[in-house]
XYZ file of N, CA and C in Angstrom:
642
model
N -18.101 20.618 13.133
C -17.471 20.546 11.810
C -15.959 20.809 11.912
N -15.605 21.822 12.727
C -14.200 22.150 12.903
C -13.447 20.997 13.553
N -14.116 20.343 14.522
C -13.469 19.215 15.192
C -13.219 18.079 14.204
N -14.178 17.825 13.323
C -14.018 16.772 12.331
C -12.826 17.052 11.417
N -12.751 18.288 10.938
C -11.652 18.643 10.051
C -10.304 18.556 10.772
N -10.308 18.926 12.050
C -9.072 18.854 12.830
C -8.594 17.415 12.943
N -9.532 16.497 13.203
C -9.163 15.093 13.344
C -8.701 14.503 12.011
N -9.379 14.886 10.920
C -8.966 14.397 9.597
C -7.555 14.889 9.278
N -7.283 16.155 9.575
C -5.956 16.712 9.306
C -4.885 16.046 10.166
N -5.225 15.720 11.401
C -4.277 15.001 12.250
C -3.972 13.625 11.660
N -4.999 12.940 11.189
C -4.795 11.637 10.557
C -3.994 11.758 9.277
N -4.274 12.823 8.499
C -3.538 13.055 7.255
C -2.062 13.295 7.545
N -1.787 14.090 8.565
C -0.398 14.379 8.922
C 0.322 13.124 9.393
N -0.361 12.341 10.223
C 0.233 11.095 10.716
C 0.454 10.119 9.560
N -0.539 10.007 8.678
C -0.426 9.092 7.552
C 0.690 9.481 6.604
N 0.889 10.788 6.400
C 1.959 11.236 5.511
C 3.328 10.841 6.060
N 3.462 10.834 7.377
C 4.719 10.387 7.977
C 4.962 8.911 7.651
N 3.900 8.115 7.678
C 4.030 6.697 7.332
C 4.403 6.519 5.865
N 3.901 7.407 5.014
C 4.163 7.283 3.580
C 5.629 7.509 3.234
N 6.380 8.136 4.153
C 7.801 8.367 3.896
C 8.567 7.053 3.788
N 8.014 5.995 4.396
C 8.626 4.669 4.263
C 8.122 4.050 2.959
N 8.916 4.147 1.910
C 8.511 3.668 0.586
C 8.314 2.155 0.621
N 7.182 1.707 0.125
C 6.868 0.280 0.132
C 6.563 -0.251 -1.255
N 6.210 -1.524 -1.341
C 5.949 -2.169 -2.640
C 4.855 -1.500 -3.471
N 3.767 -1.057 -2.824
C 2.672 -0.447 -3.581
C 3.122 0.873 -4.194
N 3.927 1.617 -3.457
C 4.476 2.867 -3.996
C 5.305 2.581 -5.245
N 6.119 1.539 -5.190
C 6.959 1.185 -6.337
C 6.117 0.723 -7.524
N 5.066 -0.074 -7.242
C 4.190 -0.533 -8.322
C 3.466 0.647 -8.962
N 3.041 1.609 -8.145
C 2.374 2.798 -8.678
C 3.298 3.580 -9.596
N 4.535 3.785 -9.147
C 5.509 4.525 -9.944
C 5.800 3.794 -11.248
N 6.030 2.495 -11.144
C 6.347 1.714 -12.351
C 5.178 1.727 -13.329
N 3.943 1.581 -12.824
C 2.766 1.561 -13.702
C 2.598 2.889 -14.420
N 2.805 3.995 -13.682
C 2.675 5.310 -14.299
C 3.797 5.566 -15.299
N 5.011 5.110 -14.970
C 6.134 5.306 -15.884
C 5.951 4.510 -17.168
N 5.373 3.319 -17.054
C 5.195 2.457 -18.234
C 3.976 2.844 -19.060
N 2.891 3.241 -18.375
C 1.605 3.377 -19.064
C 0.968 4.759 -18.979
N 1.410 5.592 -18.040
C 0.811 6.911 -17.906
C 0.162 7.115 -16.545
N -0.308 8.342 -16.321
C -0.824 8.730 -15.005
C -2.067 7.930 -14.592
N -3.043 7.804 -15.480
C -4.302 7.157 -15.113
C -4.117 5.681 -14.713
N -3.341 4.892 -15.461
C -3.079 3.524 -15.002
C -2.376 3.498 -13.645
N -1.436 4.433 -13.425
C -0.793 4.510 -12.119
C -1.793 4.854 -11.035
N -2.753 5.721 -11.376
C -3.782 6.098 -10.413
C -4.693 4.921 -10.078
N -4.876 3.993 -11.023
C -5.645 2.779 -10.743
C -5.022 1.993 -9.596
N -3.707 1.884 -9.618
C -3.012 1.183 -8.536
C -3.218 1.923 -7.224
N -3.125 3.255 -7.279
C -3.314 4.070 -6.078
C -4.709 3.871 -5.488
N -5.725 3.879 -6.339
C -7.095 3.699 -5.868
C -7.299 2.307 -5.266
N -6.664 1.307 -5.872
C -6.741 -0.048 -5.320
C -6.150 -0.087 -3.920
N -4.998 0.559 -3.750
C -4.349 0.590 -2.440
C -5.216 1.297 -1.412
N -5.861 2.377 -1.818
C -6.725 3.128 -0.905
C -7.899 2.274 -0.442
N -8.520 1.550 -1.385
C -9.664 0.711 -1.025
C -9.272 -0.391 -0.038
N -8.148 -1.036 -0.295
C -7.704 -2.103 0.605
C -7.276 -1.523 1.952
N -6.586 -0.377 1.918
C -6.194 0.289 3.165
C -7.425 0.621 4.006
N -8.453 1.166 3.343
C -9.684 1.515 4.063
C -10.330 0.265 4.668
N -10.295 -0.839 3.922
C -10.843 -2.095 4.438
C -10.057 -2.564 5.655
N -8.730 -2.503 5.571
C -7.893 -2.922 6.693
C -8.135 -2.055 7.921
N -8.282 -0.746 7.705
C -8.557 0.166 8.813
C -9.901 -0.178 9.461
N -10.915 -0.431 8.617
C -12.234 -0.790 9.145
C -12.191 -2.102 9.923
N -11.478 -3.085 9.393
C -11.364 -4.375 10.084
C -10.618 -4.243 11.406
N -9.606 -3.374 11.430
C -8.876 -3.176 12.682
C -9.780 -2.556 13.735
N -10.656 -1.627 13.300
C -11.600 -1.023 14.229
C -12.653 -2.004 14.705
N -12.934 -3.005 13.878
C -13.943 -4.011 14.249
C -13.359 -5.135 15.096
N -12.068 -5.076 15.375
C -11.447 -6.081 16.231
C -10.917 -7.297 15.515
N -10.782 -7.213 14.185
C -10.308 -8.378 13.435
C -8.853 -8.715 13.745
N -8.124 -7.747 14.303
C -6.708 -7.995 14.603
C -6.530 -9.176 15.551
N -7.523 -9.381 16.417
C -7.414 -10.480 17.386
C -7.330 -11.835 16.692
N -7.906 -11.943 15.503
C -7.886 -13.205 14.767
C -6.538 -13.485 14.115
N -5.688 -12.466 14.039
C -4.412 -12.607 13.339
C -3.220 -12.635 14.293
N -3.473 -12.796 15.565
C -2.380 -12.723 16.532
C -1.676 -14.061 16.764
N -2.254 -15.153 16.327
C -1.608 -16.447 16.515
C -0.338 -16.556 15.699
N 0.663 -17.231 16.246
C 1.951 -17.336 15.564
C 1.846 -18.103 14.250
N 1.032 -19.143 14.219
C 0.880 -19.909 12.979
C 0.227 -19.071 11.895
N -0.769 -18.280 12.299
C -1.444 -17.413 11.324
C -0.485 -16.346 10.819
N 0.303 -15.772 11.728
C 1.287 -14.756 11.316
C 2.296 -15.342 10.332
N 2.755 -16.553 10.637
C 3.737 -17.187 9.756
C 3.134 -17.437 8.373
N 1.879 -17.910 8.348
C 1.214 -18.171 7.071
C 1.047 -16.879 6.272
N 0.690 -15.789 6.971
C 0.521 -14.507 6.292
C 1.847 -13.985 5.748
N 2.932 -14.203 6.492
C 4.241 -13.775 6.000
C 4.646 -14.549 4.746
N 4.386 -15.867 4.754
C 4.699 -16.674 3.572
C 3.875 -16.224 2.372
N 2.594 -15.954 2.606
C 1.722 -15.501 1.516
C 2.201 -14.161 0.976
N 2.509 -13.233 1.882
C 2.979 -11.924 1.459
C 4.283 -12.023 0.695
N 5.194 -12.865 1.172
C 6.473 -13.060 0.486
C 6.253 -13.594 -0.916
N 5.381 -14.580 -1.056
C 5.113 -15.186 -2.367
C 4.577 -14.150 -3.346
N 3.613 -13.338 -2.902
C 3.021 -12.322 -3.777
C 4.071 -11.314 -4.218
N 4.893 -10.851 -3.271
C 5.895 -9.843 -3.595
C 6.970 -10.393 -4.537
N 7.379 -11.631 -4.309
C 8.389 -12.232 -5.180
C 7.839 -12.403 -6.596
N 6.575 -12.815 -6.709
C 5.963 -12.970 -8.029
C 5.882 -11.624 -8.749
N 5.440 -10.603 -8.015
C 5.369 -9.275 -8.622
C 6.757 -8.783 -9.007
N 7.746 -9.032 -8.153
C 9.102 -8.606 -8.452
C 9.645 -9.298 -9.687
N 9.415 -10.607 -9.772
C 9.882 -11.357 -10.937
C 9.185 -10.873 -12.208
N 7.890 -10.591 -12.101
C 7.139 -10.102 -13.255
C 7.692 -8.764 -13.729
N 8.021 -7.899 -12.773
C 8.550 -6.579 -13.121
C 9.915 -6.688 -13.786
N 10.779 -7.536 -13.233
C 12.110 -7.703 -13.821
C 12.043 -8.329 -15.205
N 11.219 -9.363 -15.363
C 11.149 -10.059 -16.650
C 10.412 -9.259 -17.715
N 9.615 -8.259 -17.263
C 8.902 -7.435 -18.244
C 9.879 -6.670 -19.130
N 11.098 -6.452 -18.616
C 12.111 -5.790 -19.431
C 12.486 -6.636 -20.645
N 12.239 -7.954 -20.543
C 12.524 -8.874 -21.655
C 11.243 -9.282 -22.380
N 10.157 -8.530 -22.103
C 8.842 -8.822 -22.677
C 8.329 -10.197 -22.286
N 8.701 -10.630 -21.093
C 8.194 -11.880 -20.532
C 7.328 -11.524 -19.338
N 6.100 -12.010 -19.301
C 5.198 -11.674 -18.212
C 4.896 -12.903 -17.377
N 4.971 -12.727 -16.057
C 4.602 -13.786 -15.118
C 3.128 -13.691 -14.784
N 2.664 -12.471 -14.588
C 1.264 -12.247 -14.235
C 0.424 -12.114 -15.492
N -0.787 -12.662 -15.477
C -1.660 -12.546 -16.649
C -2.145 -11.126 -16.832
N -2.297 -10.706 -18.054
C -2.828 -9.376 -18.337
C -4.329 -9.499 -18.568
N -5.091 -9.253 -17.514
C -6.538 -9.364 -17.587
C -7.095 -8.047 -18.093
N -7.978 -8.096 -19.051
C -8.481 -6.857 -19.642
C -9.589 -6.261 -18.793
N -9.197 -5.524 -17.763
C -10.134 -4.836 -16.899
C -9.724 -3.375 -16.833
N -10.715 -2.504 -16.698
C -10.477 -1.077 -16.545
C -9.670 -0.516 -17.683
N -9.740 -1.182 -18.783
C -9.293 -0.573 -20.007
C -8.167 -1.238 -20.729
N -7.759 -0.987 -21.466
C -7.277 -0.620 -22.715
C -5.840 -0.801 -23.000
N -5.370 0.178 -23.636
C -4.014 0.204 -24.140
C -3.029 -0.028 -23.054
N -3.240 0.479 -21.964
C -2.205 0.492 -20.970
C -2.338 -0.597 -19.965
N -3.153 -1.405 -20.063
C -2.970 -2.493 -19.259
C -3.855 -2.826 -18.183
N -4.885 -3.244 -18.527
C -5.964 -3.726 -17.788
C -5.892 -4.175 -16.377
N -5.012 -5.046 -16.031
C -5.066 -5.696 -14.722
C -4.376 -4.907 -13.628
N -3.961 -3.688 -13.899
C -3.207 -2.923 -12.913
C -4.004 -2.693 -11.628
N -5.288 -2.408 -11.750
C -6.110 -2.186 -10.559
C -6.089 -3.421 -9.670
N -6.293 -4.588 -10.276
C -6.353 -5.815 -9.481
C -4.973 -6.230 -8.991
N -3.945 -5.875 -9.731
C -2.594 -6.090 -9.221
C -2.372 -5.240 -7.972
N -2.876 -4.002 -8.006
C -2.759 -3.135 -6.833
C -3.511 -3.692 -5.643
N -4.704 -4.231 -5.898
C -5.484 -4.853 -4.819
C -4.718 -6.028 -4.215
N -4.217 -6.901 -5.081
C -3.517 -8.094 -4.607
C -2.257 -7.737 -3.833
N -1.488 -6.781 -4.355
C -0.234 -6.421 -3.698
C -0.490 -5.762 -2.345
N -1.482 -4.881 -2.270
C -1.799 -4.226 -0.997
C -2.340 -5.225 0.015
N -3.150 -6.163 -0.469
C -3.746 -7.151 0.427
C -2.783 -8.264 0.811
N -1.582 -8.257 0.239
C -0.636 -9.344 0.507
C -0.085 -9.307 1.924
N -0.341 -8.230 2.650
C 0.127 -8.131 4.027
C -1.031 -7.816 4.966
N -1.926 -8.798 5.204
C -3.060 -8.547 6.092
C -2.653 -8.289 7.533
N -1.396 -8.584 7.886
C -0.927 -8.267 9.232
C -0.896 -6.759 9.469
N -1.065 -5.971 8.401
C -1.206 -4.524 8.561
C -2.378 -4.200 9.483
N -3.385 -5.069 9.503
C -4.528 -4.878 10.393
C -4.067 -4.818 11.845
N -3.097 -5.662 12.191
C -2.570 -5.674 13.554
C -1.888 -4.343 13.854
N -1.145 -3.814 12.881
C -0.489 -2.520 13.062
C -1.518 -1.428 13.323
N -2.541 -1.346 12.446
C -3.543 -0.296 12.609
C -4.261 -0.425 13.942
N -4.586 -1.647 14.334
C -5.281 -1.859 15.597
C -4.458 -1.347 16.775
N -3.172 -1.710 16.798
C -2.313 -1.258 17.889
C -2.116 0.244 17.868
N -1.969 0.814 16.666
C -1.755 2.246 16.554
C -2.988 3.027 16.997
N -4.173 2.584 16.584
C -5.397 3.276 16.971
C -5.635 3.181 18.482
N -5.358 2.010 19.039
C -5.525 1.845 20.487
C -4.599 2.794 21.239
N -3.356 2.887 20.771
C -2.395 3.785 21.416
C -2.824 5.248 21.297
N -3.340 5.633 20.129
C -3.774 7.012 19.931
C -4.975 7.351 20.809
N -5.904 6.418 20.933
C -7.078 6.653 21.789
C -6.664 6.816 23.244
N -5.740 5.966 23.687
C -5.288 6.034 25.077
C -4.506 7.318 25.341
N -3.651 7.686 24.397
C -2.803 8.858 24.572
C -3.600 10.157 24.534
N -4.546 10.261 23.601
C -5.269 11.514 23.386
C -6.669 11.527 23.970
N -7.078 10.385 24.525
C -8.418 10.255 25.116
C -9.509 10.596 24.103
N -9.355 10.029 22.902
C -10.350 10.233 21.868
C -11.500 9.253 22.047
N -12.679 9.655 21.550
C -13.786 8.708 21.472
C -13.757 8.052 20.092
N -14.657 7.110 19.849
C -14.637 6.370 18.581
C -14.946 7.268 17.384
N -15.778 8.265 17.603
C -16.093 9.178 16.507
C -14.857 9.962 16.085
N -14.115 10.469 17.060
C -12.894 11.195 16.754
C -11.882 10.287 16.059
N -11.790 9.058 16.550
C -10.854 8.112 15.941
C -11.238 7.811 14.497
N -12.536 7.759 14.234
C -12.996 7.496 12.875
C -12.538 8.563 11.897
N -12.628 9.831 12.293
C -12.171 10.914 11.415
C -10.650 10.913 11.293
N -9.959 10.537 12.361
C -8.508 10.405 12.300
C -8.132 9.319 11.287
N -8.850 8.205 11.320
C -8.596 7.109 10.380
C -8.858 7.548 8.943
N -9.898 8.372 8.732
C -10.173 8.893 7.389
C -8.975 9.682 6.858
N -8.370 10.468 7.737
C -7.200 11.227 7.336
C -6.038 10.324 6.960
N -5.865 9.236 7.707
C -4.787 8.280 7.399
C -4.979 7.673 6.015
N -6.215 7.292 5.698
C -6.503 6.706 4.391
C -6.322 7.742 3.289
N -6.737 8.985 3.569
C -6.584 10.056 2.586
C -5.120 10.286 2.252
N -4.251 10.110 3.240
C -2.817 10.292 2.991
C -2.305 9.287 1.959
N -2.849 8.076 1.982
C -2.456 7.076 0.991
C -2.829 7.530 -0.412
N -4.047 8.052 -0.563
C -4.501 8.514 -1.873
C -3.639 9.662 -2.388
N -3.402 10.651 -1.551
C -2.651 11.828 -1.991
C -1.203 11.483 -2.331
N -0.571 10.683 -1.481
C 0.838 10.362 -1.714
C 1.018 9.496 -2.953
N 0.152 8.496 -3.136
C 0.291 7.633 -4.303
C -0.108 8.345 -5.595
N -1.070 9.264 -5.504
C -1.413 10.062 -6.684
C -0.213 10.915 -7.101
N 0.506 11.439 -6.110
C 1.710 12.219 -6.411
C 2.791 11.337 -7.032
N 2.919 10.122 -6.544
C 3.897 9.180 -7.104
C 3.542 8.850 -8.554
N 2.235 8.642 -8.805
C 1.788 8.355 -10.173
C 2.086 9.531 -11.099
N 1.848 10.736 -10.612
C 2.138 11.924 -11.421
C 3.631 12.021 -11.711
N 4.458 11.764 -10.703
C 5.906 11.818 -10.893
C 6.365 10.778 -11.907
N 5.831 9.566 -11.802
C 6.208 8.517 -12.735
C 5.845 8.856 -14.164
N 4.647 9.407 -14.365
C 4.216 9.737 -15.724
C 5.025 10.898 -16.297
N 5.403 11.855 -15.447
C 6.203 13.000 -15.919
C 7.605 12.546 -16.319
N 8.225 11.739 -15.463
C 9.581 11.283 -15.756
C 9.637 10.426 -17.020
N 8.592 9.633 -17.226
C 8.598 8.741 -18.393
C 8.553 9.505 -19.710
N 8.093 10.752 -19.649
C 7.963 11.526 -20.882
C 9.305 11.954 -21.455
N 10.359 11.966 -20.617
C 11.659 12.367 -21.160
C 12.800 11.400 -20.840
N 12.502 10.351 -20.059
C 13.546 9.362 -19.803
C 13.661 8.401 -20.981
N 14.875 8.043 -21.403
C 15.046 7.075 -22.495
C 14.450 5.718 -22.128
N 14.058 4.963 -23.138
C 13.467 3.643 -22.924
C 14.426 2.739 -22.147
N 15.718 2.856 -22.447
C 16.709 2.015 -21.757
C 16.717 2.286 -20.259
N 16.541 3.561 -19.891
C 16.521 3.921 -18.470
C 15.272 3.355 -17.795
N 14.136 3.444 -18.474
C 12.893 2.885 -17.933
C 13.037 1.380 -17.738
N 13.693 0.714 -18.680
C 13.905 -0.729 -18.580
C 14.752 -1.076 -17.362
N 15.838 -0.327 -17.184
C 16.698 -0.549 -16.018
C 15.935 -0.247 -14.734
N 15.115 0.803 -14.767
C 14.313 1.172 -13.599
C 13.350 0.052 -13.231
N 12.709 -0.554 -14.236
C 11.802 -1.669 -13.977
C 12.535 -2.839 -13.331
N 13.726 -3.126 -13.827
C 14.508 -4.216 -13.252
C 14.861 -3.926 -11.800
N 15.212 -2.658 -11.525
C 15.558 -2.271 -10.154
C 14.339 -2.378 -9.238
N 13.190 -1.919 -9.722
C 11.958 -2.007 -8.929
C 11.633 -3.469 -8.630
N 11.782 -4.330 -9.640
C 11.517 -5.753 -9.436
C 12.413 -6.348 -8.373
N 13.696 -5.983 -8.407
C 14.634 -6.495 -7.406
C 14.251 -6.028 -6.008
N 13.819 -4.765 -5.901
C 13.423 -4.238 -4.588
C 12.165 -4.937 -4.075
N 11.205 -5.202 -4.968
C 9.999 -5.923 -4.561
C 10.344 -7.306 -4.020
N 11.249 -8.003 -4.693
C 11.681 -9.315 -4.205
C 12.341 -9.158 -2.840
N 13.124 -8.095 -2.688
C 13.755 -7.835 -1.402
C 12.744 -7.595 -0.299
N 11.682 -6.842 -0.603
C 10.613 -6.621 0.368
C 9.976 -7.953 0.778
N 9.776 -8.818 -0.208
C 9.159 -10.111 0.087
C 10.014 -10.952 1.011
N 11.308 -11.006 0.739
C 12.206 -11.787 1.583
C 12.312 -11.175 2.982
N 12.285 -9.844 3.049
C 12.324 -9.186 4.347
C 11.084 -9.520 5.163
N 9.921 -9.529 4.496
C 8.684 -9.877 5.189
C 8.755 -11.285 5.748
N 9.331 -12.197 4.980
C 9.428 -13.588 5.419
C 10.313 -13.716 6.656
N 11.322 -12.871 6.745
C 12.264 -12.943 7.855
C 11.771 -12.216 9.098
N 10.696 -11.438 8.955
C 10.165 -10.722 10.107
C 9.657 -11.705 11.145
N 9.847 -11.349 12.398
C 9.363 -12.193 13.495
C 8.134 -11.555 14.138
N 8.369 -10.580 14.980
C 7.270 -10.007 15.727
C 6.701 -8.755 15.069
N 7.594 -7.924 14.500
C 7.132 -6.648 14.000
C 6.306 -6.813 12.743
N 5.376 -5.888 12.523
C 4.517 -5.900 11.346
C 4.817 -4.686 10.506
N 4.923 -4.874 9.186
C 5.163 -3.736 8.306
C 3.971 -2.793 8.361
N 4.266 -1.514 8.535
C 3.184 -0.537 8.643
C 2.500 -0.337 7.312
N 3.280 -0.254 6.245
C 2.690 -0.038 4.933
C 3.311 -0.989 3.934
N 2.479 -1.353 2.882
C 3.030 -2.139 1.811
C 3.217 -1.288 0.592
C-alpha cells in the first residue's frame, strides 16, 4: 500500500511540473469558470482528465507506434491547429455575443451546456500527446527500473495532477469573476481567444517535438 501511494505521489509531483506550462485547456477552464461559475469550469476540467487518462492508457498499450509516421503527424497538427483556431475565434467573438461553436444543451442549464464536450474536443485535439506519454513512460521505466504495476500508479498520479490543477484554475476563475468588472472579463475573453489561436498556429509550425499538454 505504501509503495502504491509513493508511486502515485511521484506521478502527482511530476504531473504538477507539467501543469506549470499553461495550455489551451487551462485557458478554456479559466474562461468557462469566469463566465459561468465554478461547476461549469469543473466540467471542462473533468473532460480534460478523462481524455488525458485515455491518452495515458493508449500510450501504455503501444498506440504511439501508430502515430509516428510523418504524414500522420502532419495531419494531427493540422487538425489540432484547426480546433484551436476555432475555439480561439469563438472565444474572441463571444465578447460581441457572436458564437462560432454551437451551444448544445448537455450537462445543464443556465451556464452553458456544451462546455464538457468542448473540453473533450479541445483536449483530444492533440493526439500526438500519446507519443509524449509513451516516450516519457519508457524513459521513466528505464531510469528507475520500474515494473508495469509501478508505472501504472505513477501514471495515475500524473492524471490526478490534471484534475487538481484544473480544479484550482476553475476555482480561481470563478472567484475573480465575482469582483472583476464585465468590461475586464470581456477583454480577458478576447485575450484568451488570441492565445488559443496562437497555440494553434504554434502547433502547426511544430516539426518533431510534441506538446506535452494541451
